[in-house]
XYZ file of C-alpha atoms in Angstrom:
738
model
C 6.474 29.722 -24.856
C 3.186 30.789 -25.039
C 0.534 30.861 -22.399
C -1.277 28.079 -24.669
C 1.400 26.294 -24.904
C 2.337 26.159 -21.079
C -1.080 25.517 -20.080
C -1.151 22.185 -22.989
C 1.737 20.640 -20.617
C -0.273 20.576 -17.134
C -3.450 19.314 -18.517
C -4.182 15.344 -19.435
C -6.291 14.578 -22.731
C -8.709 11.142 -21.727
C -10.262 9.899 -25.100
C -13.425 7.756 -23.691
C -16.597 6.746 -25.833
C -20.579 7.250 -23.757
C -20.922 4.194 -21.439
C -17.174 4.432 -19.738
C -18.108 5.357 -16.850
C -14.412 4.337 -14.672
C -15.026 7.816 -13.109
C -16.993 9.687 -10.771
C -19.268 12.115 -12.044
C -17.831 11.822 -15.124
C -21.335 12.911 -17.087
C -20.520 15.942 -15.694
C -18.674 17.302 -18.062
C -18.792 17.912 -21.712
C -17.768 15.401 -24.618
C -14.335 15.200 -24.821
C -13.056 17.150 -28.193
C -10.637 15.513 -30.566
C -6.987 14.797 -29.670
C -5.808 16.808 -33.013
C -7.681 20.136 -31.419
C -6.855 19.208 -28.126
C -3.048 18.783 -28.803
C -2.479 21.562 -31.289
C -0.224 23.455 -28.642
C 1.253 20.348 -27.217
C 0.140 17.956 -24.397
C 0.959 17.133 -21.075
C -0.704 14.308 -19.983
C -2.509 10.967 -22.060
C -4.718 9.749 -19.928
C -5.685 5.658 -19.534
C -4.700 4.307 -23.219
C -4.942 1.177 -22.348
C -6.661 0.692 -19.094
C -10.245 2.667 -20.565
C -11.671 -0.076 -23.175
C -10.599 -3.689 -24.055
C -7.747 -2.925 -26.334
C -4.938 -5.306 -27.879
C -1.626 -4.270 -26.505
C -0.007 -4.624 -30.033
C -2.771 -2.371 -32.119
C -2.866 0.461 -29.024
C 0.953 0.777 -28.778
C 1.434 1.670 -32.794
C -1.829 3.839 -32.199
C 0.392 5.443 -29.120
C 3.811 5.820 -30.667
C 1.420 7.656 -33.716
C -0.036 9.938 -30.809
C 3.159 10.841 -29.937
C 5.191 11.131 -33.357
C 2.198 13.787 -33.933
C 2.815 15.299 -30.993
C 6.970 16.021 -31.738
C 6.377 16.576 -35.394
C 3.139 18.753 -35.366
C 3.172 21.024 -32.403
C 5.816 23.804 -32.175
C 8.411 22.398 -29.376
C 7.562 18.659 -29.995
C 7.455 17.931 -26.251
C 6.041 13.604 -26.109
C 2.968 13.435 -23.322
C 3.629 11.314 -20.250
C 1.529 8.308 -20.664
C -0.173 7.469 -17.304
C -2.495 4.848 -15.934
C -4.478 2.478 -13.014
C -2.247 0.275 -11.930
C -3.274 -1.230 -8.068
C -3.440 -4.585 -8.798
C -1.375 -5.062 -11.678
C -1.037 -2.618 -14.853
C -5.225 -2.096 -16.020
C -5.022 -3.352 -18.917
C -7.067 -6.059 -21.256
C -4.997 -9.332 -20.460
C -2.264 -7.899 -18.349
C -1.846 -10.021 -14.990
C -4.261 -9.084 -12.162
C -2.839 -9.568 -8.383
C -4.204 -9.945 -5.064
C -5.760 -6.534 -4.133
C -3.521 -4.207 -1.722
C -5.239 -5.035 1.538
C -3.800 -8.775 0.793
C -0.307 -7.012 0.270
C -1.221 -6.401 4.147
C -1.842 -9.473 5.639
C 0.856 -10.770 3.835
C 3.414 -8.421 5.478
C 5.645 -9.296 3.036
C 7.231 -6.128 1.658
C 9.440 -7.544 -0.207
C 7.328 -9.667 -1.700
C 5.367 -6.697 -2.911
C 8.243 -4.370 -4.362
C 9.048 -7.448 -6.390
C 5.358 -7.592 -7.854
C 5.692 -4.107 -8.639
C 8.989 -4.276 -10.597
C 6.748 -6.624 -12.613
C 4.113 -4.189 -13.219
C 6.621 -1.557 -13.650
C 8.109 -3.286 -16.701
C 4.506 -4.420 -18.245
C 3.895 -0.565 -18.112
C 7.434 0.347 -19.702
C 7.554 -2.115 -22.273
C 4.238 -0.285 -23.657
C 5.315 3.362 -23.375
C 3.734 3.946 -20.323
C 4.981 6.210 -17.535
C 3.402 6.902 -14.459
C 1.069 4.369 -13.037
C -1.582 5.560 -10.530
C -0.652 3.590 -7.811
C 0.347 3.049 -4.484
C -2.684 4.008 -1.981
C -1.491 4.853 1.002
C -4.966 5.785 2.849
C -4.892 4.152 6.451
C -8.049 2.149 6.839
C -10.507 4.129 9.544
C -13.514 2.813 8.718
C -14.123 -0.563 7.154
C -18.157 0.691 6.080
C -15.767 2.991 3.331
C -15.738 1.474 -0.296
C -12.354 2.083 -0.909
C -10.573 -0.155 1.866
C -10.192 -2.676 -0.638
C -7.682 -0.393 -2.214
C -5.906 0.418 1.186
C -3.045 -1.903 2.586
C -4.425 -1.410 6.225
C -5.095 0.144 9.286
C -1.539 0.573 11.005
C 0.218 3.311 9.583
C 3.592 1.565 9.754
C 2.315 -1.497 8.095
C 0.587 0.887 4.788
C 3.938 2.584 5.089
C 6.544 -0.079 4.393
C 4.236 -1.540 2.041
C 3.667 0.803 0.489
C 6.978 2.486 0.221
C 8.195 -1.095 -0.999
C 5.718 -0.920 -3.842
C 6.940 2.731 -4.887
C 10.435 1.596 -5.100
C 9.321 -1.716 -7.079
C 7.675 0.645 -9.321
C 9.945 2.969 -9.531
C 12.968 0.273 -10.452
C 11.197 -0.100 -14.450
C 11.571 3.380 -14.890
C 8.165 3.887 -14.647
C 6.588 6.839 -11.577
C 4.833 5.661 -9.047
C 1.659 7.786 -7.468
C 0.802 8.205 -3.942
C -3.035 8.242 -3.507
C -5.041 10.057 -1.773
C -3.136 12.932 0.152
C -4.547 12.956 2.643
C -7.580 12.021 4.908
C -9.828 10.325 1.807
C -10.285 7.019 4.520
C -11.092 9.172 6.868
C -14.604 10.205 5.706
C -17.895 10.664 8.235
C -19.723 7.627 8.605
C -17.511 5.841 5.798
C -19.090 7.354 3.304
C -17.135 8.548 -0.371
C -16.953 11.783 -0.360
C -17.719 12.658 2.848
C -16.294 15.337 4.590
C -13.409 14.807 6.794
C -12.968 15.784 10.187
C -10.161 14.930 12.174
C -7.811 16.746 14.068
C -4.283 17.863 13.461
C -2.855 14.792 15.825
C -4.620 12.537 13.956
C -3.336 14.001 10.550
C -0.276 13.968 11.694
C 0.417 10.607 13.308
C -1.705 8.155 11.377
C -2.852 9.605 7.773
C 0.402 11.591 7.016
C 3.004 9.103 8.277
C 2.857 6.543 5.077
C 3.285 9.213 2.248
C 6.535 10.716 4.188
C 7.921 7.749 4.116
C 7.282 6.990 0.361
C 8.244 10.603 -0.351
C 11.661 10.305 2.331
C 12.609 7.077 2.269
C 11.094 6.093 -1.559
C 11.989 8.525 -3.632
C 8.202 8.758 -4.863
C 8.382 11.122 -8.003
C 4.236 12.088 -8.176
C 1.508 12.110 -5.627
C -2.422 12.804 -5.589
C -4.131 15.164 -3.920
C -7.448 13.809 -2.146
C -10.759 14.498 -2.971
C -11.248 15.092 0.937
C -12.121 18.017 3.097
C -10.576 18.332 5.920
C -12.617 20.158 8.650
C -13.402 22.488 5.853
C -11.076 22.879 3.757
C -10.773 20.660 -0.016
C -7.454 19.445 -0.009
C -7.098 20.433 -3.840
C -6.598 24.162 -2.721
C -4.554 23.306 0.559
C -1.327 24.815 0.493
C -0.053 24.232 3.980
C -0.720 19.970 2.576
C 0.427 20.580 -0.548
C 2.943 23.174 -0.424
C 4.123 23.951 2.872
C 4.056 20.315 4.291
C 5.073 17.976 0.808
C 7.719 20.146 -0.026
C 8.259 22.687 2.514
C 9.059 19.962 4.849
C 9.025 16.508 3.027
C 11.261 17.992 0.241
C 9.391 16.675 -2.504
C 10.087 17.588 -6.213
C 8.379 15.904 -8.096
C 4.718 16.772 -9.144
C 1.165 17.133 -8.163
C -1.684 15.896 -9.988
C -5.427 16.267 -9.587
C -7.701 12.886 -8.786
C -9.682 12.965 -11.652
C -12.226 15.957 -11.649
C -10.708 17.471 -8.703
C -9.771 20.649 -9.534
C -13.234 21.188 -10.844
C -14.802 19.564 -7.945
C -13.811 22.504 -5.856
C -16.727 23.797 -7.984
C -19.102 21.278 -8.475
C -18.978 19.732 -4.683
C -17.234 21.540 -2.292
C -18.746 24.789 -3.983
C -15.472 27.063 -2.575
C -14.964 28.083 -6.203
C -17.393 30.182 -8.049
C -16.348 28.915 -11.617
C -13.461 26.468 -12.647
C -11.490 29.655 -13.410
C -11.564 30.322 -9.797
C -11.296 26.447 -9.097
C -8.243 26.806 -10.912
C -6.892 29.343 -8.874
C -7.135 27.773 -5.929
C -5.981 24.747 -7.069
C -2.881 26.176 -8.650
C -1.714 27.847 -6.168
C -2.020 25.406 -3.566
C 0.187 23.596 -5.636
C -1.820 20.758 -7.796
C 0.512 20.877 -11.307
C -0.967 18.746 -13.308
C -5.184 18.723 -14.033
C -6.090 14.948 -14.768
C -7.957 13.649 -16.232
C -8.721 16.187 -18.380
C -8.400 20.047 -19.130
C -11.882 21.404 -17.439
C -10.453 23.789 -15.325
C -6.686 24.106 -16.730
C -7.373 25.261 -20.248
C -9.610 28.289 -20.917
C -11.160 29.025 -17.225
C -6.947 29.267 -16.314
C -6.270 30.887 -19.585
C -8.794 33.635 -18.634
C -8.284 34.146 -15.448
C -4.179 34.469 -15.968
C -5.585 37.066 -18.820
C -7.743 39.179 -16.562
C -5.019 39.343 -13.762
C -6.892 37.556 -11.608
C -3.936 34.580 -11.737
C -0.067 35.146 -11.501
C 1.502 33.350 -14.456
C 4.499 32.479 -12.503
C 2.287 29.950 -10.817
C 1.812 28.096 -14.223
C 5.470 28.860 -14.893
C 6.247 26.545 -12.315
C 3.803 24.086 -12.661
C 4.931 23.723 -16.607
C 8.550 23.403 -14.592
C 7.725 20.442 -13.081
C 6.336 19.060 -15.932
C 9.081 19.793 -18.130
C 11.800 18.746 -15.747
C 9.515 15.226 -14.954
C 9.175 14.530 -18.673
C 13.414 15.255 -18.989
C 13.943 12.736 -16.581
C 11.766 10.163 -18.430
C 13.815 10.828 -21.340
C 10.523 12.568 -23.395
C 12.116 15.770 -24.163
C 14.372 14.807 -26.849
C 12.026 11.583 -27.834
C 11.341 11.343 -31.373
C 9.185 7.625 -31.694
C 10.526 6.671 -35.095
C 11.605 3.841 -33.550
C 8.805 0.947 -34.282
C 5.934 0.154 -31.193
C 6.251 -2.721 -29.387
C 4.812 -5.615 -29.693
C 4.236 -9.404 -28.154
C 4.816 -8.597 -24.681
C 3.904 -10.827 -22.623
C 1.775 -9.062 -19.765
C 0.907 -12.517 -17.985
C 4.362 -14.471 -17.829
C 5.189 -17.108 -15.969
C 7.235 -14.348 -13.485
C 3.789 -12.948 -12.783
C 2.029 -16.206 -12.320
C 4.932 -17.127 -9.567
C 4.686 -13.756 -7.830
C 1.098 -13.723 -8.123
C 0.756 -16.828 -7.013
C 2.827 -16.728 -3.672
C 1.381 -13.444 -2.926
C -2.193 -15.429 -2.882
C -0.815 -18.073 -0.634
C 1.260 -15.302 1.865
C -2.280 -13.444 2.272
C -4.971 -15.747 3.294
C -5.892 -15.373 6.413
C -7.087 -18.610 8.668
C -9.374 -17.366 10.755
C -10.554 -20.043 12.849
C -10.162 -24.034 12.307
C -11.294 -26.540 14.594
C -9.326 -29.364 13.329
C -11.493 -29.848 10.028
C -8.233 -28.485 7.889
C -6.258 -29.073 6.227
C -9.139 -31.565 4.757
C -8.567 -35.316 5.252
C -9.074 -36.757 1.896
C -12.767 -36.332 1.865
C -15.157 -38.543 -0.428
C -17.282 -35.929 -1.459
C -17.118 -32.019 -1.084
C -20.340 -29.520 -1.628
C -19.034 -25.945 -2.969
C -21.473 -24.210 -2.206
C -21.527 -19.816 -2.867
C -22.036 -17.037 -5.224
C -18.379 -17.040 -5.507
C -17.704 -20.687 -5.927
C -17.627 -20.149 -9.523
C -17.200 -16.800 -10.678
C -13.929 -15.974 -11.404
C -14.634 -11.626 -11.064
C -14.621 -12.917 -7.047
C -11.276 -13.071 -7.135
C -10.282 -9.355 -7.690
C -10.662 -5.724 -6.584
C -12.458 -2.606 -7.962
C -10.084 -1.329 -9.738
C -8.756 -4.804 -11.533
C -9.616 -4.451 -15.396
C -12.527 -7.440 -14.722
C -14.060 -5.004 -12.678
C -12.936 -1.982 -13.275
C -13.277 -1.831 -17.363
C -15.032 -5.063 -17.950
C -17.464 -4.956 -16.091
C -18.774 -2.076 -18.617
C -18.307 -4.437 -21.324
C -20.220 -7.495 -21.269
C -19.020 -9.255 -24.754
C -15.102 -9.087 -24.073
C -13.798 -11.824 -23.159
C -11.966 -12.031 -19.320
C -8.809 -12.902 -21.480
C -6.623 -14.114 -18.373
C -6.335 -17.387 -16.757
C -8.870 -17.385 -13.925
C -9.419 -20.359 -12.183
C -11.670 -20.541 -9.930
C -12.435 -21.624 -6.130
C -14.158 -24.956 -8.121
C -12.236 -25.029 -10.756
C -9.287 -25.068 -8.253
C -10.844 -27.695 -5.921
C -11.296 -29.914 -8.628
C -8.103 -29.485 -9.724
C -6.511 -29.842 -6.701
C -8.497 -32.687 -4.485
C -7.988 -35.021 -8.051
C -9.966 -38.083 -5.956
C -12.707 -35.996 -4.404
C -16.253 -36.189 -6.114
C -16.885 -32.170 -5.940
C -20.403 -30.895 -6.712
C -21.331 -26.772 -6.985
C -23.940 -25.001 -6.413
C -24.909 -21.738 -6.182
C -26.943 -21.283 -3.653
C -27.943 -17.490 -4.157
C -26.990 -14.562 -5.090
C -23.759 -11.857 -3.854
C -26.131 -9.150 -3.327
C -29.906 -10.028 -3.664
C -32.702 -11.002 -1.474
C -33.680 -14.785 -3.472
C -33.173 -17.268 -1.504
C -35.072 -20.444 -4.260
C -31.368 -21.934 -4.690
C -31.243 -22.820 -0.649
C -32.569 -26.036 -0.766
C -30.672 -27.458 -3.812
C -27.678 -25.932 -1.742
C -28.816 -27.617 1.780
C -29.694 -30.966 -0.192
C -25.902 -30.715 -1.986
C -24.103 -30.133 1.586
C -26.085 -32.365 3.553
C -24.768 -35.714 1.033
C -21.173 -34.063 1.335
C -18.374 -35.217 3.951
C -17.683 -31.393 3.797
C -19.174 -28.127 2.680
C -16.640 -25.118 1.154
C -19.091 -21.681 1.463
C -17.329 -19.449 -0.991
C -19.555 -15.920 -0.177
C -18.305 -12.326 0.218
C -18.504 -9.269 -2.463
C -18.294 -8.220 -5.728
C -16.452 -4.920 -6.725
C -17.218 -2.707 -8.980
C -17.671 0.902 -8.680
C -20.255 3.322 -7.719
C -23.447 1.020 -6.787
C -22.508 -1.044 -8.632
C -21.013 -3.809 -6.858
C -21.113 -4.707 -2.822
C -17.025 -2.962 -2.226
C -15.479 -0.614 -4.720
C -14.982 2.910 -5.056
C -18.589 4.380 -4.382
C -20.339 1.435 -3.139
C -20.060 2.193 0.885
C -22.829 0.148 3.118
C -24.087 1.334 6.636
C -23.696 -2.196 7.414
C -21.300 -4.942 7.784
C -22.870 -7.816 7.944
C -22.550 -10.153 4.277
C -24.595 -8.806 1.640
C -27.934 -9.962 0.649
C -28.905 -13.594 2.018
C -25.432 -14.802 2.059
C -25.791 -15.338 5.891
C -29.168 -17.087 5.453
C -27.158 -19.409 3.409
C -24.686 -20.209 5.394
C -26.736 -21.212 8.442
C -29.080 -23.326 6.651
C -25.646 -25.221 5.577
C -24.701 -24.977 9.443
C -28.259 -27.255 9.712
C -27.262 -29.972 7.922
C -24.386 -31.098 10.343
C -22.113 -31.150 7.550
C -18.885 -29.538 8.863
C -18.724 -26.188 7.170
C -15.350 -24.391 5.991
C -16.390 -20.852 5.405
C -14.288 -19.286 2.537
C -14.592 -15.439 2.405
C -13.886 -13.312 -0.951
C -14.036 -9.381 -0.288
C -12.496 -6.129 -0.337
C -13.550 -5.599 3.521
C -13.511 -7.231 6.975
C -17.358 -8.546 7.931
C -18.954 -8.774 11.596
C -18.464 -12.855 11.980
C -18.464 -13.822 15.338
C -21.606 -15.849 14.570
C -19.595 -17.902 11.201
C -16.495 -17.820 14.126
C -18.493 -19.509 16.619
C -20.152 -22.149 14.598
C -18.297 -23.163 11.174
C -15.404 -25.686 11.151
C -13.320 -23.851 9.949
C -12.954 -19.970 8.290
C -10.382 -18.757 5.718
C -10.558 -14.902 4.550
C -9.211 -13.843 1.514
C -8.573 -10.228 0.387
C -9.458 -10.601 -3.392
C -6.199 -12.648 -4.015
C -5.916 -12.437 -7.591
C -6.022 -14.522 -10.731
C -4.052 -17.156 -8.721
C -5.883 -16.740 -5.724
C -8.637 -19.604 -6.463
C -5.307 -22.015 -6.412
C -4.033 -20.716 -3.251
C -7.331 -20.966 -1.659
C -7.544 -24.650 -2.713
C -3.983 -25.381 -1.634
C -5.032 -23.947 1.821
C -7.763 -26.388 1.753
C -5.681 -29.484 0.838
C -2.901 -28.386 3.382
C -0.679 -28.164 0.555
C -0.372 -24.707 1.163
C 0.583 -23.508 5.102
C -1.965 -20.343 5.447
C 0.551 -17.466 7.141
C -1.798 -14.251 6.426
C -1.841 -11.663 9.263
C -5.226 -9.546 9.700
C -4.274 -6.211 8.320
C -7.595 -4.556 9.706
C -9.276 -5.687 12.939
C -12.442 -7.834 12.354
C -15.028 -5.997 13.807
C -17.248 -7.183 16.550
C -20.612 -4.800 14.656
C -21.395 -2.390 12.398
C -22.542 -0.126 15.067
C -18.511 -0.288 17.148
C -17.559 1.502 13.531
C -15.270 3.042 13.511
C -12.565 1.540 15.777
C -8.903 0.777 15.097
C -6.464 -0.952 17.820
C -4.151 2.713 17.740
C -7.116 3.524 20.734
C -5.519 5.296 23.882
C -7.485 3.478 27.265
C -10.901 5.823 26.916
C -11.233 3.628 23.587
C -11.160 0.604 25.426
C -13.078 -1.608 27.473
C -13.738 -0.279 31.064
C -16.596 0.369 33.703
C -17.913 3.567 32.010
C -19.787 1.845 29.343
C -21.715 -1.123 28.603
C -20.622 -1.823 25.470
C -17.494 -4.215 24.295
C -15.078 -2.547 21.765
C -13.474 -5.539 21.392
C -12.603 -7.198 17.789
C -13.915 -10.175 17.092
C -9.990 -10.978 15.951
C -7.693 -8.448 16.291
C -4.582 -6.748 14.160
C -1.975 -9.168 12.912
C -4.394 -12.008 13.976
C -4.108 -15.519 12.002
C -3.471 -19.054 12.392
C -1.505 -21.986 10.919
C -1.566 -25.575 10.349
C 1.183 -25.545 12.748
C 2.089 -23.325 15.940
C 4.543 -21.085 17.232
C 6.126 -19.850 20.540
C 7.978 -16.190 21.161
C 10.020 -16.224 24.381
C 13.715 -14.417 25.805
C 12.496 -10.681 24.151
C 15.486 -8.558 25.662
C 15.349 -4.962 24.767
C 17.671 -2.272 25.082
C 17.808 -1.104 29.083
C 18.183 2.783 28.165
C 17.907 3.628 24.626
C 18.287 7.637 24.039
C 15.214 9.566 22.551
C 17.352 10.478 19.165
C 18.423 6.797 18.948
C 17.430 3.371 18.049
C 15.790 0.526 20.239
C 16.872 -2.922 19.813
C 14.704 -6.220 20.739
C 15.911 -9.348 20.392
C 13.031 -12.206 20.832
C 13.370 -16.091 19.994
C 11.292 -17.565 17.944
C 10.204 -21.266 17.380
C 8.163 -23.779 15.150
C 6.851 -25.834 17.990
C 4.616 -27.326 15.219
C 5.487 -30.475 13.228
C 5.707 -29.063 9.890
C 7.212 -26.175 8.611
C 5.385 -22.573 8.023
C 5.849 -18.780 8.109
C 5.549 -16.762 11.258
C 5.084 -12.903 11.313
C 7.176 -11.476 14.374
C 5.105 -8.316 15.518
C 6.943 -6.023 17.785
C 4.639 -3.774 19.602
C 4.934 -0.352 21.855
C 3.144 1.341 24.214
C 4.243 4.795 25.652
C 3.180 4.174 28.982
C 2.924 7.723 30.734
C 2.639 10.903 27.560
C 2.060 13.998 27.510
C -0.772 12.935 25.001
C -2.742 10.016 25.379
C -1.022 7.478 23.318
C -2.246 4.303 21.970
C -2.365 1.065 23.876
C -0.544 -0.923 20.941
C 1.210 0.743 18.154
C 2.883 -1.853 15.531
C 7.043 -0.630 15.634
C 8.434 -3.608 13.494
C 7.677 -6.838 11.748
C 9.740 -9.668 10.150
C 7.745 -12.682 7.729
C 10.213 -15.831 9.101
C 9.946 -19.392 7.852
C 10.417 -22.087 9.828
C 10.818 -25.592 9.934
C 9.409 -27.380 12.229
C 11.448 -27.903 15.448
C 13.381 -24.967 13.951
C 13.949 -21.431 16.353
C 15.739 -18.406 14.843
C 16.297 -15.345 16.509
C 15.017 -12.159 15.554
C 16.583 -8.703 16.248
C 14.736 -5.409 15.749
C 16.209 -1.826 15.728
C 13.765 0.344 15.934
C 13.897 4.094 15.076
C 12.485 5.731 18.165
C 11.030 7.725 15.437
C 8.716 5.030 15.467
C 6.760 6.341 18.879
C 6.760 9.993 18.148
C 3.716 11.894 18.757
C 2.449 15.582 17.883
C 2.889 17.221 21.112
C 1.053 20.081 22.570
C 2.586 22.721 20.536
C 2.207 20.530 17.287
C 5.754 19.493 16.976
C 6.718 15.763 16.312
C 8.624 14.829 18.799
C 9.778 11.712 21.013
C 9.814 11.785 24.826
C 11.416 10.422 27.737
C 9.955 7.949 29.226
C 8.888 3.986 30.089
C 7.782 2.373 27.123
C 6.424 -1.203 27.242
C 7.656 -3.744 24.170
C 5.703 -6.961 23.394
C 5.953 -9.454 20.732
C 2.934 -12.187 19.999
C 0.376 -13.535 17.195
C -1.357 -9.910 17.538
C -1.517 -6.518 19.009
C -3.460 -8.037 21.137
C -1.488 -10.800 22.822
C 1.756 -10.250 24.671
C 3.272 -13.406 24.566
C 7.051 -11.975 25.544
C 7.388 -8.281 27.246
C 9.718 -6.156 28.086
C 9.965 -3.010 29.910
C 12.554 -0.462 28.777
C 13.482 3.561 29.043
C 13.997 6.321 26.871
C 16.921 8.210 27.806
C 17.860 12.057 26.940
C 16.183 15.234 26.127
C 12.851 16.052 24.314
C 13.547 15.209 20.874
C 12.143 16.957 18.035
C 11.789 14.703 14.866
C 13.456 15.876 11.793
C 13.337 14.404 7.834
C 16.647 13.391 8.459
C 15.465 10.697 11.246
C 15.122 7.110 9.991
C 11.868 5.555 10.098
C 12.174 1.947 8.806
C 12.953 -1.303 11.691
C 15.849 -2.828 9.964
C 15.187 -6.562 10.962
C 17.889 -9.336 10.849
C 17.735 -12.891 11.458
C 19.593 -15.520 13.143
């Protein structure tokens, strides 16, 4: 291969138009050259063929097949391109099914269902000739003010790792490569600002931020990893070989491809200022281990070619990246593909099976935060549905949904999906009830002119359902989403004022929150009859919410993030050591309004008879058995949560740490024994010398309704020598229900 042919294999091509701003700082780069010009020597990736604008899938498939044929017949080597798309909440394509956002996956505590969802997403992608998906996001939530919280699974590394790895397995089972985002540290940005520096210590990186990625590599066999935009302690990840080569490949044995986050190589020059020009940026990234520059070849084409010619970059580094790309194309069956067959047509991107899984995941993810008995609704005569998100389809979707990510920039295009709003779903659900809808206010402005109409509607109703929350968008175009960070955690705009005005009527208020982050809600939990938290529940989310309000659906979601006491109390994590909790040395409480793992039901559950192995070895497993009983009068699903605390450690340890969980469906009065076999690696940590170890000593374990509820507890003592953790050690808790 010539150098030009090699470089062509490690870059992408993105055919975009003016106004299609779906990546940061797109305007900083020159207009893209045409397809024929850019592909003279071949091409590594085709970027977002379906997901850049609303295009008919059949027509675009025919166009894609033509582009691939030209690569096969019109270049010397005849190698097709890998096609990649976003797929965080479903394939990012017009009229494709849109599932709940990852924060809702975390709230479901149901990795098996997430795997089923991902397999459906992967099947749609494979059918359209797409080879790689840029998901899942494995960033651990560290500060809810950060705009990209809605793309994350939760604040616990084990929850993120198990759910995220299940997504990887599902997507790759369909023959589509998953891509881990954003390796690593992106979510730990200072003050919750996008692209802000990260000042996490090496132990926080090793014990909190890296484990989900390690699980997805070692347990999920993921085939691609995307570097994060972050700089950790002054070193941009895109230029850090310790992470991208030593950790990822040397320690974990990853043998797939590392792709750049969009324009991330160029940002080494433009934003981080660790490179004097794009050639230097290319040299840093390539040396560190970034194999493929996405979405285009701003640094890896002419600037890198010039650096190789000048002798400042060893061409062997280019060869290393090209071989990784070609190996992946061989795995995908592309090296012998001709694209002489007919392109796909009539692919059902939103089939009844997509809908079934979307509905079930939406239902399982809804978290009941408070309830004075008003829910489920008892056949009300008249319901007032109030709020900016009550009758807005976009309110059900996250930032990386096609509706909010792409269609927002094409206002004339139809949605292309059946998306019942909360109002529409309630009209359908409550067939004998008069439903009156009033907007009241916008999501994020100061206009209170609609308050009076909303108050009047609520005053004449038996119950008022107030649907509040976020609008997901990009780069300041929303209240949550990429580049939509906040410096407070109050409900946006005048939404709190509207809720308080309706509360003054004396009509019972059910507050429904459609958000991409947790907000400060202590005032609402004290005064509202009930509060339901929905983390962007997707295309079937309106029906799921209506089902919970009517009682058709028994809520079973649990908080994947702590519900904050105040914005001033951030950043906060339930994984804090003893000094991070309440005490006599400060006048400020750290206790969240609702803890990690919290969620109410229309039935009740009891956890009893926790029995734990008395002396497990440090290099073994801990078996815990607990009895779970549905003590209420209707069927429901409990999430059994097992937590541990290392009583005395050589470094300070979290006061609580999730080490195992299982969703269990129980009939009224039913009782089962749940056995959790926990590898000791769940309580491993980085010691003072930087080694990941398991120490002998006493552990406290408990099961309860949240991390803060020690309903059934026990103690055990790890025995044996200090165990140095290796990649051969298991990381996954196995669960049996009897």
